[in-house]
Structure formats: structure tokens, C-alpha cells
Amino acid sequence: YRYSRNYQTILWARADSRLELISDFVSIANWLNLPEKNVQDQNLTVTAVQKWMESHTDWLLILDNADNLGMITDFIPFGNKGHILLTTRSKNLGNVQQRIRVDKMNINEAALLLLRRAKLIENDASIAHASDHDRILAMKLAETLEGFALAIELAGIYIEKTKSSLSDYLQLYLTHRTKLLEEKHKATSDYLETAVAWSLVFEEIKETQPFAIEPLYLS
């Protein structure tokens, strides 16, 4: 967002799997209105998007969840007409030119984000504007979610949309976390907190807006 004005075109593709990358490159081809957007062989569509990037300047391609760096090489265009931003959990980044490590939020930052996102305080308010009760619970939740920004964001969304209290969400989260651990047969996971927070949002959408959930099963 900070550097968006530096680019004429910003493209986004999911890099969780090869199928998702191909699908999103096809979507990009449609957005760019390339002649190959509807060809049967989608590999040709991918190539067309690459050639577009090789012949245009001032673009940014974001490849999200690019944990398999070997896989994404087939989708990288030649030349240096634009910039490519990878979001990845992989620590083996090879010759990636510049790395920016995104650390966990500290407890105070995470609690403030949670309170703001849950609309318990204004977006420009400090944590001191929250009640003592909400501030203590927000700190407890931030600690439980281990400062993962996405988990904090999802928790805030859930609390705001369902009009839940912080204590209600904490109890629901701990119950759901135990259930998820039993189902997955895993004792620990670096991203379990985010997975639990997302699954709670998912279940709420499925309960209140069942038709809205169908596209998520296809993604």
C-alpha cells in the first residue's frame, strides 16, 4: 500500500499450489484482456501473462504463500521490467535478492490491534481508552494468539460481526483449539493460532450465510 503509486499495475496470485497459480494467472489474463485468456491450454495463458510482464514496465506481481520456491520458477517472467514480491514461510530462500522478515507482534501491539479491529475502541485511540476489563482480556487473547497478526485480525472480525465479548471469544477459541488439535492429531503447530481463528470465522459464515461459503470450498 505504501508504494502502490510507484506501479501502474499490481497483480496478485495465490502460490499455495500449481493449480492455484495457473487459475490466478488465467484470472490475470482476463483482467488484462489478453487474447489467450480463453484458450483451452491454460499453460499458453500463463505464458501470455509472462510475456506481458516481459514487455511492460512499472508492474508489481505478488505471489502469496509461495512456500514452494521451486514450483514458482515456472511462473516468473524473464527480465527486470517490474518487481516480484513473495510472501512465504520458507526459510530456504536461495538467491532471493532482498528478504524482509515479518515478526510476531508484541503483546501490547497485538492487544491494541484486537481492540481496534473489534471496534471496542476507535481506530486512532490508544489502548488506554479501553476499559480495564477489556484491556486485560485483550492482552490475554493477544498472548494466547501468540502475536500472529492474521490471527488477531480474524479474532477482531469475529468479535465485531458476532457482537461477542472478548471473554466469550477466548473461551470459544480455547475449546475450538482443543477440538482442532484432536482432529489433526498434532501437539503443536507454528500457525495453529491462525488456523483456529480462521476456522471460527469460517464456521460463522457457514452458519449465517451458507450460500456465501460455497465459493470458499472451490478456492
Coordinates of C-alpha atoms in Angstrom, one line a residue:
Y1 CA 0.0 0.0 0.0
R2 CA 2.8 2.4 0.8
Y3 CA 4.4 2.1 -2.6
S4 CA 1.3 1.5 -4.7
R5 CA 1.8 4.8 -6.5
N6 CA 5.1 3.5 -7.9
Y7 CA 3.3 1.0 -10.0
Q8 CA 0.9 1.2 -12.9
T9 CA -0.3 -2.4 -12.5
I10 CA -0.5 -4.6 -9.4
L11 CA -1.1 -8.3 -9.9
W12 CA -1.8 -10.9 -7.2
A13 CA -1.7 -14.7 -7.4
R14 CA -2.0 -17.5 -4.9
A15 CA 1.1 -19.7 -4.8
D16 CA -0.1 -22.4 -2.5
S17 CA -0.2 -24.9 -5.3
R18 CA 0.5 -25.1 -9.1
L19 CA -3.3 -25.3 -9.8
E20 CA -4.0 -22.1 -7.9
L21 CA -1.2 -20.3 -9.6
I22 CA -2.5 -21.3 -13.0
S23 CA -6.0 -20.4 -12.0
D24 CA -4.9 -16.9 -10.9
F25 CA -2.8 -16.3 -13.9
V26 CA -5.8 -17.1 -16.0
S27 CA -7.7 -14.5 -14.0
I28 CA -4.9 -12.0 -14.6
A29 CA -5.1 -12.7 -18.3
N30 CA -8.8 -12.0 -18.2
W31 CA -8.2 -8.8 -16.2
L32 CA -5.5 -7.7 -18.7
N33 CA -7.8 -8.8 -21.6
L34 CA -5.1 -10.8 -23.3
P35 CA -6.1 -12.7 -26.5
E36 CA -5.1 -16.0 -24.8
K37 CA -7.4 -15.5 -21.8
N38 CA -9.9 -18.2 -23.0
V39 CA -7.6 -20.7 -24.7
Q40 CA -8.1 -24.4 -23.7
D41 CA -4.5 -24.9 -22.9
Q42 CA -4.0 -22.8 -19.8
N43 CA -0.3 -23.2 -20.0
L44 CA -0.5 -20.9 -23.0
T45 CA -2.4 -18.4 -20.9
V46 CA 0.4 -18.5 -18.2
T47 CA 3.0 -17.9 -20.9
A48 CA 0.9 -15.0 -22.3
V49 CA 0.9 -13.3 -18.9
Q50 CA 4.6 -13.8 -18.5
K51 CA 5.2 -12.2 -22.0
W52 CA 3.0 -9.3 -21.0
M53 CA 5.2 -8.7 -17.9
E54 CA 8.3 -9.0 -20.0
S55 CA 7.1 -6.3 -22.4
H56 CA 5.6 -3.9 -19.9
T57 CA 7.1 -1.8 -17.0
D58 CA 6.1 -0.5 -13.6
W59 CA 4.2 -3.6 -12.5
L60 CA 4.2 -5.5 -9.2
L61 CA 3.5 -9.2 -9.1
I62 CA 2.6 -10.5 -5.6
L63 CA 2.9 -14.3 -5.2
D64 CA 1.1 -15.2 -1.9
N65 CA 2.1 -18.2 0.2
A66 CA 5.0 -19.1 -2.0
D67 CA 6.4 -21.8 0.2
N68 CA 7.5 -24.0 -2.7
L69 CA 10.1 -21.8 -4.4
G70 CA 11.0 -24.5 -6.9
M71 CA 7.4 -24.5 -8.2
I72 CA 7.0 -20.8 -8.7
T73 CA 10.1 -20.5 -11.0
D74 CA 7.9 -21.7 -13.9
F75 CA 5.7 -18.6 -13.4
I76 CA 8.5 -16.0 -13.1
P77 CA 8.9 -13.8 -16.2
F78 CA 12.4 -13.1 -17.7
G79 CA 14.0 -9.6 -17.4
N80 CA 13.6 -6.9 -14.8
K81 CA 10.8 -4.8 -16.1
G82 CA 8.8 -4.9 -12.8
H83 CA 9.0 -6.2 -9.2
I84 CA 8.0 -9.5 -7.7
L85 CA 7.0 -9.8 -4.0
L86 CA 6.8 -13.2 -2.4
T87 CA 5.1 -14.0 0.9
T88 CA 6.5 -17.2 2.2
R89 CA 7.1 -19.2 5.4
S90 CA 10.1 -20.9 3.8
K91 CA 13.4 -20.2 5.4
N92 CA 15.4 -21.7 2.4
L93 CA 15.1 -18.7 0.1
G94 CA 18.2 -19.4 -2.0
N95 CA 19.3 -16.3 -4.0
V96 CA 16.2 -14.2 -3.4
Q97 CA 17.6 -10.6 -3.6
Q98 CA 16.0 -9.0 -0.6
R99 CA 14.4 -10.5 2.5
I100 CA 12.1 -8.8 4.9
R101 CA 11.3 -10.9 8.0
V102 CA 7.8 -10.3 9.4
D103 CA 8.0 -10.9 13.1
K104 CA 5.1 -11.6 15.6
M105 CA 3.6 -8.5 17.2
N106 CA 4.4 -7.8 20.8
I107 CA 1.6 -8.3 23.3
N108 CA 0.8 -4.5 23.6
E109 CA 0.7 -4.0 19.8
A110 CA -1.5 -7.1 19.3
A111 CA -3.9 -6.2 22.1
L112 CA -4.3 -2.7 20.5
L113 CA -4.9 -4.1 17.1
L114 CA -7.5 -6.5 18.5
L115 CA -9.4 -3.8 20.4
R116 CA -9.4 -1.5 17.3
R117 CA -10.5 -4.3 14.9
A118 CA -13.2 -5.5 17.2
K119 CA -14.5 -1.9 17.3
L120 CA -14.1 -1.8 21.1
I121 CA -12.1 1.5 20.7
E122 CA -11.7 3.9 17.8
N123 CA -9.1 3.2 15.1
D124 CA -7.0 6.1 16.3
A125 CA -7.4 5.5 20.0
S126 CA -4.7 4.2 22.3
I127 CA -5.0 1.2 24.4
A128 CA -5.6 3.4 27.4
H129 CA -9.1 4.3 26.0
A130 CA -10.2 0.7 26.6
S131 CA -11.8 -0.3 29.9
D132 CA -9.6 -2.1 32.4
H133 CA -11.6 -5.3 31.8
D134 CA -11.3 -5.2 28.0
R135 CA -7.6 -4.2 28.2
I136 CA -6.8 -7.2 30.5
L137 CA -8.8 -9.6 28.3
A138 CA -7.3 -8.2 25.1
M139 CA -3.8 -8.8 26.5
K140 CA -4.7 -12.3 27.4
L141 CA -6.1 -13.0 24.0
A142 CA -3.1 -11.4 22.3
E143 CA -0.8 -13.7 24.4
T144 CA -3.0 -16.8 23.6
L145 CA -2.8 -16.0 19.8
E146 CA 1.0 -15.6 20.2
G147 CA 1.0 -12.2 18.4
F148 CA 0.2 -13.6 15.0
A149 CA -1.2 -10.5 13.1
L150 CA -3.6 -12.5 10.9
A151 CA -5.0 -14.4 13.9
I152 CA -5.5 -11.1 15.8
E153 CA -7.3 -9.7 12.8
L154 CA -9.6 -12.7 12.4
A155 CA -10.4 -12.6 16.1
G156 CA -11.3 -8.9 15.9
I157 CA -13.5 -9.6 12.8
Y158 CA -15.3 -12.4 14.6
I159 CA -15.9 -10.4 17.8
E160 CA -17.2 -7.4 15.8
K161 CA -19.5 -9.3 13.5
T162 CA -21.0 -11.6 16.1
K163 CA -21.2 -9.0 18.8
S164 CA -19.3 -11.4 21.1
S165 CA -17.4 -10.3 24.2
L166 CA -13.6 -10.8 24.5
S167 CA -14.2 -13.4 27.2
D168 CA -16.7 -15.3 25.1
Y169 CA -14.3 -15.4 22.2
L170 CA -11.4 -16.5 24.4
Q171 CA -13.5 -19.4 25.8
L172 CA -14.7 -20.4 22.3
Y173 CA -11.2 -20.2 20.9
L174 CA -9.7 -22.4 23.6
T175 CA -12.5 -25.0 23.1
H176 CA -12.1 -24.9 19.3
R177 CA -8.3 -25.2 19.6
T178 CA -8.6 -28.3 21.6
K179 CA -11.0 -29.8 19.2
L180 CA -8.8 -29.0 16.2
L181 CA -5.8 -30.5 17.9
E182 CA -7.7 -33.7 18.5
E183 CA -8.8 -33.9 14.9
K184 CA -5.4 -33.1 13.4
H185 CA -3.6 -35.3 16.0
K186 CA -0.9 -32.6 16.3
A187 CA 0.5 -31.3 19.6
T188 CA 1.9 -28.1 18.2
S189 CA 1.9 -26.0 15.0
D190 CA 3.6 -22.7 14.2
Y191 CA 0.4 -21.5 12.6
L192 CA -2.2 -23.3 14.7
E193 CA -3.4 -20.0 16.2
T194 CA -4.2 -18.5 12.8
A195 CA -5.8 -21.8 11.7
V196 CA -8.1 -21.8 14.7
A197 CA -9.1 -18.1 14.3
W198 CA -9.8 -18.7 10.6
S199 CA -11.9 -21.8 11.3
L200 CA -14.1 -19.9 13.8
V201 CA -14.8 -17.2 11.1
F202 CA -15.4 -20.0 8.6
E203 CA -17.9 -21.7 10.8
E204 CA -19.7 -18.4 11.5
I205 CA -20.1 -17.7 7.8
K206 CA -21.3 -21.2 7.2
E207 CA -23.9 -20.8 9.9
T208 CA -25.2 -17.3 9.0
Q209 CA -24.5 -17.1 5.2
P210 CA -24.5 -20.7 3.8
F211 CA -24.6 -19.6 0.2
A212 CA -21.5 -17.3 0.7
I213 CA -19.4 -20.3 1.9
E214 CA -19.7 -22.2 -1.4
P215 CA -17.0 -20.2 -3.3
L216 CA -14.6 -20.9 -0.4
Y217 CA -15.0 -24.7 -1.0
L218 CA -13.9 -24.1 -4.6
S219 CA -10.8 -22.0 -3.7

